[in-house]
Coordinates of C-alpha atoms and ligand atoms in Angstrom, one line a residue:
X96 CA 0.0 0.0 0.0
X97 CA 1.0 3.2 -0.7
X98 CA 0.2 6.6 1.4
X99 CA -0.1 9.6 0.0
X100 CA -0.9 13.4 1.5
X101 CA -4.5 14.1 1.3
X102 CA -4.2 15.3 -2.8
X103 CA -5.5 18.7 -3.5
X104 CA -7.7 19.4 -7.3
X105 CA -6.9 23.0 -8.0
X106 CA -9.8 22.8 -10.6
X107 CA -13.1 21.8 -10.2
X108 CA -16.9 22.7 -11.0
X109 CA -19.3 21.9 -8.5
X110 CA -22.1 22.8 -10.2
X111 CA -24.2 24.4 -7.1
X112 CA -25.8 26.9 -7.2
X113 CA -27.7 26.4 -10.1
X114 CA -27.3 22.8 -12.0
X115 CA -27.2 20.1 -9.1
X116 CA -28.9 17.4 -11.2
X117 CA -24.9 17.2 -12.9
X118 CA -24.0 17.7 -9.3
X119 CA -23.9 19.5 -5.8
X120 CA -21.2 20.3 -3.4
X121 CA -22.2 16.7 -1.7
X122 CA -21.8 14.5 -4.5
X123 CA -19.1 16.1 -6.2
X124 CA -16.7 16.0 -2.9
X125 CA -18.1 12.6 -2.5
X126 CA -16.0 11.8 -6.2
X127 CA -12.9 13.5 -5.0
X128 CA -12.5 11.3 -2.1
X129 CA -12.9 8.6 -4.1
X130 CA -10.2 10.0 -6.3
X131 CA -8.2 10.5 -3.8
X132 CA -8.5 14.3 -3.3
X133 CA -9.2 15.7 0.3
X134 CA -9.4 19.5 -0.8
X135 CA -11.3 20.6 -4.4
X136 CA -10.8 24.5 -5.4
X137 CA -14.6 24.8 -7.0
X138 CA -15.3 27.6 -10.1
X139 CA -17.5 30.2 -10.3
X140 CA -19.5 29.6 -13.3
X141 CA -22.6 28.2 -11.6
X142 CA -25.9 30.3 -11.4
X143 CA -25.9 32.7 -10.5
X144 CA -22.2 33.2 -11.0
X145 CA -20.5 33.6 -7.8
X146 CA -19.2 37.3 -8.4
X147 CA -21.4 38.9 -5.4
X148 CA -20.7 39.1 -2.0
X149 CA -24.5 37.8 -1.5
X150 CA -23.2 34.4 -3.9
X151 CA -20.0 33.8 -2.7
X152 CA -21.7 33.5 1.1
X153 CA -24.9 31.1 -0.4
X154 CA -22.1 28.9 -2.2
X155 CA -19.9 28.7 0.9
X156 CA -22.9 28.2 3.4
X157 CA -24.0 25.2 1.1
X158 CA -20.8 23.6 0.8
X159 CA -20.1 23.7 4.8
X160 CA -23.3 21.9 4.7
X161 CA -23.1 19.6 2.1
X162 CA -19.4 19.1 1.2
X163 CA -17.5 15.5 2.8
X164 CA -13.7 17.3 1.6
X165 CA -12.6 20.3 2.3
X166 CA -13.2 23.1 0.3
X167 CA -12.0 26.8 -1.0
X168 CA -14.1 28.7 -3.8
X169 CA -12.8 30.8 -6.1
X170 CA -14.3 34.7 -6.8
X171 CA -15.6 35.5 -10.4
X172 CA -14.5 38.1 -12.1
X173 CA -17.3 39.9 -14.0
X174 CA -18.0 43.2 -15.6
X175 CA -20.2 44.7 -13.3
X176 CA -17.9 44.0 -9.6
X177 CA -14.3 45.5 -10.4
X178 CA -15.3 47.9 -7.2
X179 CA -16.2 44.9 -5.5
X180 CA -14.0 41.7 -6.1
X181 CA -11.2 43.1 -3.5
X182 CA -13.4 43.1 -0.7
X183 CA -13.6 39.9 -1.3
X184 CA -10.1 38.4 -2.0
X185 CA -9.6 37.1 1.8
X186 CA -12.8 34.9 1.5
X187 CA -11.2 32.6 -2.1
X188 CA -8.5 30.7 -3.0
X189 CA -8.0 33.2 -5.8
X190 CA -10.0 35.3 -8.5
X191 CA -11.5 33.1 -12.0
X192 CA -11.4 35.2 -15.3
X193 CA -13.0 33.7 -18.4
X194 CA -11.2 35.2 -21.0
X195 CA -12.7 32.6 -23.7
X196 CA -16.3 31.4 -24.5
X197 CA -16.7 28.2 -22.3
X198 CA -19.8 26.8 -20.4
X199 CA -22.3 30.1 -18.4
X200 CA -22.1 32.9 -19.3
X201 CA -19.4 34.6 -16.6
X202 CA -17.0 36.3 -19.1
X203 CA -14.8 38.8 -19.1
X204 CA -14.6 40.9 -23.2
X205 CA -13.7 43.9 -22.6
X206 CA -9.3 44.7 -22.2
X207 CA -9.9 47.6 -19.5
X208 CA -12.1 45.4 -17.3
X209 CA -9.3 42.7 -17.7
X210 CA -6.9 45.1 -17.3
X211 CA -9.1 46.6 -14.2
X212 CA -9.2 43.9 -12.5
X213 CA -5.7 42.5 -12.6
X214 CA -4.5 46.1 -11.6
X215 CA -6.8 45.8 -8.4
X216 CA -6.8 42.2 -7.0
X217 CA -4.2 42.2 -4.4
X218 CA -0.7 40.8 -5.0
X219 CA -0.5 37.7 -3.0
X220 CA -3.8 36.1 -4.5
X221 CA -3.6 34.4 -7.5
X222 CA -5.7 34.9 -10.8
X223 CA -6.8 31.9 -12.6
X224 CA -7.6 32.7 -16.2
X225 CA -9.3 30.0 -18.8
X226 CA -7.2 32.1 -21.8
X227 CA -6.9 29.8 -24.6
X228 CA -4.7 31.1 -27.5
X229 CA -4.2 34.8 -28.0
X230 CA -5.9 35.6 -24.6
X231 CA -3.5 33.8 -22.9
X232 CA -0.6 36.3 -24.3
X233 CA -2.5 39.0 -23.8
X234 CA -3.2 38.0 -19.8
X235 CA 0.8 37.6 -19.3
X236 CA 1.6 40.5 -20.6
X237 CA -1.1 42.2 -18.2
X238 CA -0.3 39.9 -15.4
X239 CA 3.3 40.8 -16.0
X240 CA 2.5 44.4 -16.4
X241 CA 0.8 44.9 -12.6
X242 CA 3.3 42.2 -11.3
X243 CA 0.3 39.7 -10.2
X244 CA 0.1 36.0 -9.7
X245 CA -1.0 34.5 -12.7
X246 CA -2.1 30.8 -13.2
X247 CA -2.9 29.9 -16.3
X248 CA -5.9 26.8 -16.3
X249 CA -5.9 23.6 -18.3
X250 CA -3.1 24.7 -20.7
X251 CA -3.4 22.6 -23.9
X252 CA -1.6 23.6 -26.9
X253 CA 2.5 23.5 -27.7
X254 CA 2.1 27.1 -28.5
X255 CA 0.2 27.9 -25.1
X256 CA 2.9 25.7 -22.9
X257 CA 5.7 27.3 -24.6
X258 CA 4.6 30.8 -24.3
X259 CA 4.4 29.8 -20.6
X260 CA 7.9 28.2 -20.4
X261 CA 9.6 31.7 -21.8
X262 CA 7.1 33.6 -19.5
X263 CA 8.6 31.7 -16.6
X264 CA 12.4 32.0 -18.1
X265 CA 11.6 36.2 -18.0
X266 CA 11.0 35.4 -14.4
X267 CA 6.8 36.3 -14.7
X268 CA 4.7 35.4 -11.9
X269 CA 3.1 33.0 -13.6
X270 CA 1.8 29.1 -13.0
X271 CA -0.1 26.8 -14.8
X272 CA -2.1 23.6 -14.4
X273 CA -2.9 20.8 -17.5
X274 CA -5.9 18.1 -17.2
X275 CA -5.3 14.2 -17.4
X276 CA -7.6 14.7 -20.6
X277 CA -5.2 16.8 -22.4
X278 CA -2.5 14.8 -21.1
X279 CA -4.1 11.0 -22.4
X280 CA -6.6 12.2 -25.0
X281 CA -6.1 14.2 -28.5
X282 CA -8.8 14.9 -30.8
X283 CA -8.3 11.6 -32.1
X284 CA -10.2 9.9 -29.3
X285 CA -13.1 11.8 -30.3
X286 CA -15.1 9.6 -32.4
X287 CA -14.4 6.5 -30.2
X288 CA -15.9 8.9 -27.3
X289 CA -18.3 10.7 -29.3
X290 CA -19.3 13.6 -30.7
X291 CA -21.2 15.4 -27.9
X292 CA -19.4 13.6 -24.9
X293 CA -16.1 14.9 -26.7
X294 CA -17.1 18.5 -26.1
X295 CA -14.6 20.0 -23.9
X296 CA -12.6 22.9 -24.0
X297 CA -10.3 23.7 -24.3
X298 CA -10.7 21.4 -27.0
X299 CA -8.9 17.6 -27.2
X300 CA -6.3 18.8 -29.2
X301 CA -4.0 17.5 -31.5
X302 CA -0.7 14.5 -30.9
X303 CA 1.7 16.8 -31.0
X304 CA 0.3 19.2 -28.8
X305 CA -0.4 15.9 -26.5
X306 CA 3.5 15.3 -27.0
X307 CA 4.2 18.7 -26.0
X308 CA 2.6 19.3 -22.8
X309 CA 4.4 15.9 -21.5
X310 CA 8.2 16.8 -23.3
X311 CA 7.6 20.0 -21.0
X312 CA 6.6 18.6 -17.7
X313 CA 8.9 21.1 -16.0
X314 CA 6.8 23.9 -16.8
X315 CA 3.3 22.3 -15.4
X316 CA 3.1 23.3 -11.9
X317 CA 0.1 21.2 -11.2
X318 CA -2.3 18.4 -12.3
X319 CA -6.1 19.9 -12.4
X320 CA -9.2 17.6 -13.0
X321 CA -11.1 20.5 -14.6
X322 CA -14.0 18.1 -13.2
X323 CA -16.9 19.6 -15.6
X324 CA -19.9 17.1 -14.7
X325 CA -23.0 17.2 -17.4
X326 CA -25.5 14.6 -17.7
X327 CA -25.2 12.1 -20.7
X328 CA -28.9 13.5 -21.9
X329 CA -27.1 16.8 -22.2
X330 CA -24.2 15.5 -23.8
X331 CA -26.0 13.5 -25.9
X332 CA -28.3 16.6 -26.9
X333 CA -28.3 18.5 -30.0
X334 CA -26.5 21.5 -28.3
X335 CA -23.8 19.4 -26.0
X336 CA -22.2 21.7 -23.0
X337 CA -18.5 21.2 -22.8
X338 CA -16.9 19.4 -20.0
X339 CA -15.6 15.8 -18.5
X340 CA -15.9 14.7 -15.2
X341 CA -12.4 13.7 -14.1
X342 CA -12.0 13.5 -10.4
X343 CA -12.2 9.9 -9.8
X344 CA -10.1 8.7 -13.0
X345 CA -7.0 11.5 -12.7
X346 CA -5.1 10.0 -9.9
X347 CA -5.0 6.3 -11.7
X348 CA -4.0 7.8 -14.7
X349 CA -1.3 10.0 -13.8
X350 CA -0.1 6.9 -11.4
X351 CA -0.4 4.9 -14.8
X352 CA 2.1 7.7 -16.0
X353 CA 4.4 7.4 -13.3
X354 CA 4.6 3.1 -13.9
X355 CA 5.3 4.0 -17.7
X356 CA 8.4 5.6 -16.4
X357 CA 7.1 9.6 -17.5
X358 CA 6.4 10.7 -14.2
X359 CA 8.1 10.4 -11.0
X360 CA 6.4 9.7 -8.0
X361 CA 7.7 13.0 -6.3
X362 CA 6.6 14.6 -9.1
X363 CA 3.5 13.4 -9.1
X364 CA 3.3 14.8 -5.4
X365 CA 4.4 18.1 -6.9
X366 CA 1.4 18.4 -8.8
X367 CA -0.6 17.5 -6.7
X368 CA -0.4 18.7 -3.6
X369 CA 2.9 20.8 -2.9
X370 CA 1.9 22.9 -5.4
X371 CA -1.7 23.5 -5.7
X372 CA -1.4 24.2 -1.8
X373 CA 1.3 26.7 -2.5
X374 CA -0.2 28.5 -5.2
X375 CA -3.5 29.0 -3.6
X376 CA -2.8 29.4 0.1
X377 CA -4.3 26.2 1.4
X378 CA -4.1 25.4 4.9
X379 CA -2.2 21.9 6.2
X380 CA -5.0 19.3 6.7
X381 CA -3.7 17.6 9.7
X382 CA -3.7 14.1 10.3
X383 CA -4.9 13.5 6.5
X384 CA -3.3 10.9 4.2
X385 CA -4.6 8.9 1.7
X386 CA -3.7 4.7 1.1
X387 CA -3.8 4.0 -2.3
X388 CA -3.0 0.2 -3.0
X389 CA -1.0 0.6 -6.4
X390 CA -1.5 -3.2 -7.7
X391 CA -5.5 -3.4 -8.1
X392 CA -6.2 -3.4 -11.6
X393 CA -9.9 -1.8 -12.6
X394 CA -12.2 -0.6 -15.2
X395 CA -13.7 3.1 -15.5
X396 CA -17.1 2.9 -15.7
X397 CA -19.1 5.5 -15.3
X398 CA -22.0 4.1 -13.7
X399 CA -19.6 2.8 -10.5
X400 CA -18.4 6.6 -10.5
X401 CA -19.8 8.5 -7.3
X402 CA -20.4 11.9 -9.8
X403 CA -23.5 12.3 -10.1
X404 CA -23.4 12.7 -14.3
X405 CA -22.2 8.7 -14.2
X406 CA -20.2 8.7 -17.1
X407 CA -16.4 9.3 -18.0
X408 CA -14.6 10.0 -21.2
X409 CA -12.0 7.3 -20.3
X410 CA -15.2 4.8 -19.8
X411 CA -13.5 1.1 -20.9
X412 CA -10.4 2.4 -20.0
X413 CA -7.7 -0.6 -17.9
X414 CA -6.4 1.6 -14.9
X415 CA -3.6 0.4 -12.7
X416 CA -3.6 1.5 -8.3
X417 CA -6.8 2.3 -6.7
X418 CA -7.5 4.5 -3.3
X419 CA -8.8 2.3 -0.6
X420 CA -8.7 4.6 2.4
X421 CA -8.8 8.3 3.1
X422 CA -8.5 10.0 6.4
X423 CA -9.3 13.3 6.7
X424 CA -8.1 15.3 9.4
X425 CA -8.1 12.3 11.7
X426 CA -11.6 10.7 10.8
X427 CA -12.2 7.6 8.3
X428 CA -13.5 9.4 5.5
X429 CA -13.7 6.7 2.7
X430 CA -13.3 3.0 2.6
X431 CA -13.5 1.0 -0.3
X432 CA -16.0 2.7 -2.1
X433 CA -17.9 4.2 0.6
X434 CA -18.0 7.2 1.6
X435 CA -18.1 7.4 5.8
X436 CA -18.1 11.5 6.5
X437 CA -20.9 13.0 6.8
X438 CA -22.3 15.9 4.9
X439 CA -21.0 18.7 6.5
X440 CA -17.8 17.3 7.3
X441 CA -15.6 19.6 5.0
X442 CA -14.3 22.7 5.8
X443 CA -13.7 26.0 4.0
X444 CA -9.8 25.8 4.1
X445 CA -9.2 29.5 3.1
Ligands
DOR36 O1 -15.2 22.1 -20.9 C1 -15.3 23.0 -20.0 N1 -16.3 22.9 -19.2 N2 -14.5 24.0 -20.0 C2 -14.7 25.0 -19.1 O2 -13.9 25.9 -19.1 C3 -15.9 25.1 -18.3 C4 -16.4 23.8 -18.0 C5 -17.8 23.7 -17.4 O3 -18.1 24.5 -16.5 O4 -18.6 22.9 -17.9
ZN37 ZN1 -11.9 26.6 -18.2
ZN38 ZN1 -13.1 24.5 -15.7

């Protein structure tokens, strides 16, 4: 058996307010334990998006209520609270920008409310952009400009990672987190997955950008789920929302990376937990470790998932190292499939 620290998703989307029939602060923690994660950092794009003092309190009450990990919750950034969001930075784990069309409608168009906000948001709090392509140059060079903390989400693209890498060399302020998805899946997966279930974004990109992200692990400062829960009726629609669920498959995979001989057990550790804890302020989680038995052999499928959308893009998938047991700041939390804290249990650890 193997322990490990309680493991940390820097990226997740909880769905509540707003959409808990993909899922709600209870049954989306319930898949991080299972996955091994004892703290999730959820997103801001539910509804209403959490951007107000008013939503960020509803979202936080509901999650001390609901949640079975511990918790932080990051701030939206919106057009209509530039005043506002600094009030607020000492509640999150950092401020969200949408910089690119994605799922909701929190987004951020316009370069002097960017620019605004950046300028504003206090120094030791990072900002977490989705900035896909030419946004993500143009929220480095603003980042850079103001001297923030910048982490750039689910980078997927050789272009993107490399921008990154000389970023870092100029000695930016600047972090960044990739997906398992980007890092086992290209756009060539697609049709096996299908169409609609395929939706993600950023997109399932090409080999080379696949071969990219892993020939420049340096650069990636953590692994983030980006867990996106929609139902398969959704995804199966005529209009398909983008997003995979990924808590419960990301730990297995990226172990499967580390038996391959890509990915170093340390390194693995890196991504996370060191550094998503780092990066966002986390507090320790005493007495919390995770036993993860690395020789049971299993196959994702969806229905056996705890998230409440029951399926996965990796569903037929042969995965490697399984968590068993999680303790959480000295209690039993999960056992073999089943989930022993109650709701409530999780804390807010910002
Ligand atoms: O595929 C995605 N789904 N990408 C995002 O940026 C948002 C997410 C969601 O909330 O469903
Ligand atoms: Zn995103
Ligand atoms: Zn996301």
């Amino acid at each position: 058996m193997l322990e490990l620290p309680g493991l940390i998703d820097p990226h997740v989307h909880l769905r509540e307010p707003g959409a808990t029939h993909k899922e709600d602060f209870g049954s989306g923690t319930a898949a991080a334990l299972a996955g091994g994660f004892t703290a999730v950092l959820a997103m801001p794009n539910t509804d209403p998006p959490l951007t107000t003092q008013d939503s960020l309190d509803a979202a936080i009450t509901l999650a001390s209520r609901k949640a079975v990990c511990d918790f932080a919750i990051f701030l939206g950034a919106g057009e209509d609270n530039i005043q506002s969001a600094t009030d607020l930075a000492q509640r999150v784990c950092g401020m969200k920008m949408y910089l690119d069309q994605t799922y909701g409608p929190l987004r951020l168009q316009q370069l002097g409310s960017i620019a605004d906000h950046v300028q504003r948001w206090p120094k030791d709090n990072p900002i977490a952009a989705h900035s896909e392509g030419m946004s993500l140059a143009a929220i480095l060079l603003i980042g850079a400009l103001y001297d923030k903390h910048v982490h750039i989400c689910h980078v997927s693209l050789r272009e993107e990672i490399l921008l990154i890498k000389a970023a870092k060399e100029k000695g930016y302020r600047v972090t960044c987190e990739v997906t398992p998805h980007h890092l086992f899946l290209t756009e060539d997966d697609q049709p096996h997955i299908g169409e609609g279930r395929a939706e993600v974004r950023p997109r399932l990109a090409a080999k080379k950008d696949r071969d990219a992200l892993w020939e420049n692990l340096e650069v990636i400062d953590c692994f983030a789920s980006d867990h996106a829960p929609h139902t398969l009726d959704e995804k199966d629609s005529k209009n398909p929302p983008p997003g995979f669920p990924g808590l419960e498959t990301a730990l297995a995979l990226l172990f499967g990376a580390v038996n391959d001989g890509r990915l170093t057990m340390d390194g693995l550790i890196a991504r996370m937990y060191t550094n998503p804890q780092r990066i966002f302020g986390i507090r320790n989680q005493e007495q919390t470790r995770v036993e993860f038995d690395p020789d049971v052999r299993w196959e994702v499928k969806g229905a056996d998932l705890q998230s409440r959308c029951k399926w996965s893009p990796f569903e037929g998938f042969n995965l490697k190292g399984k968590v068993r047991r999680v303790t959480l700041r000295g209690r039993l939390v999960f056992e073999d499939g089943v989930i022993l804290a109650p709701a409530g249990f999780g804390v807010n650890l910002v």
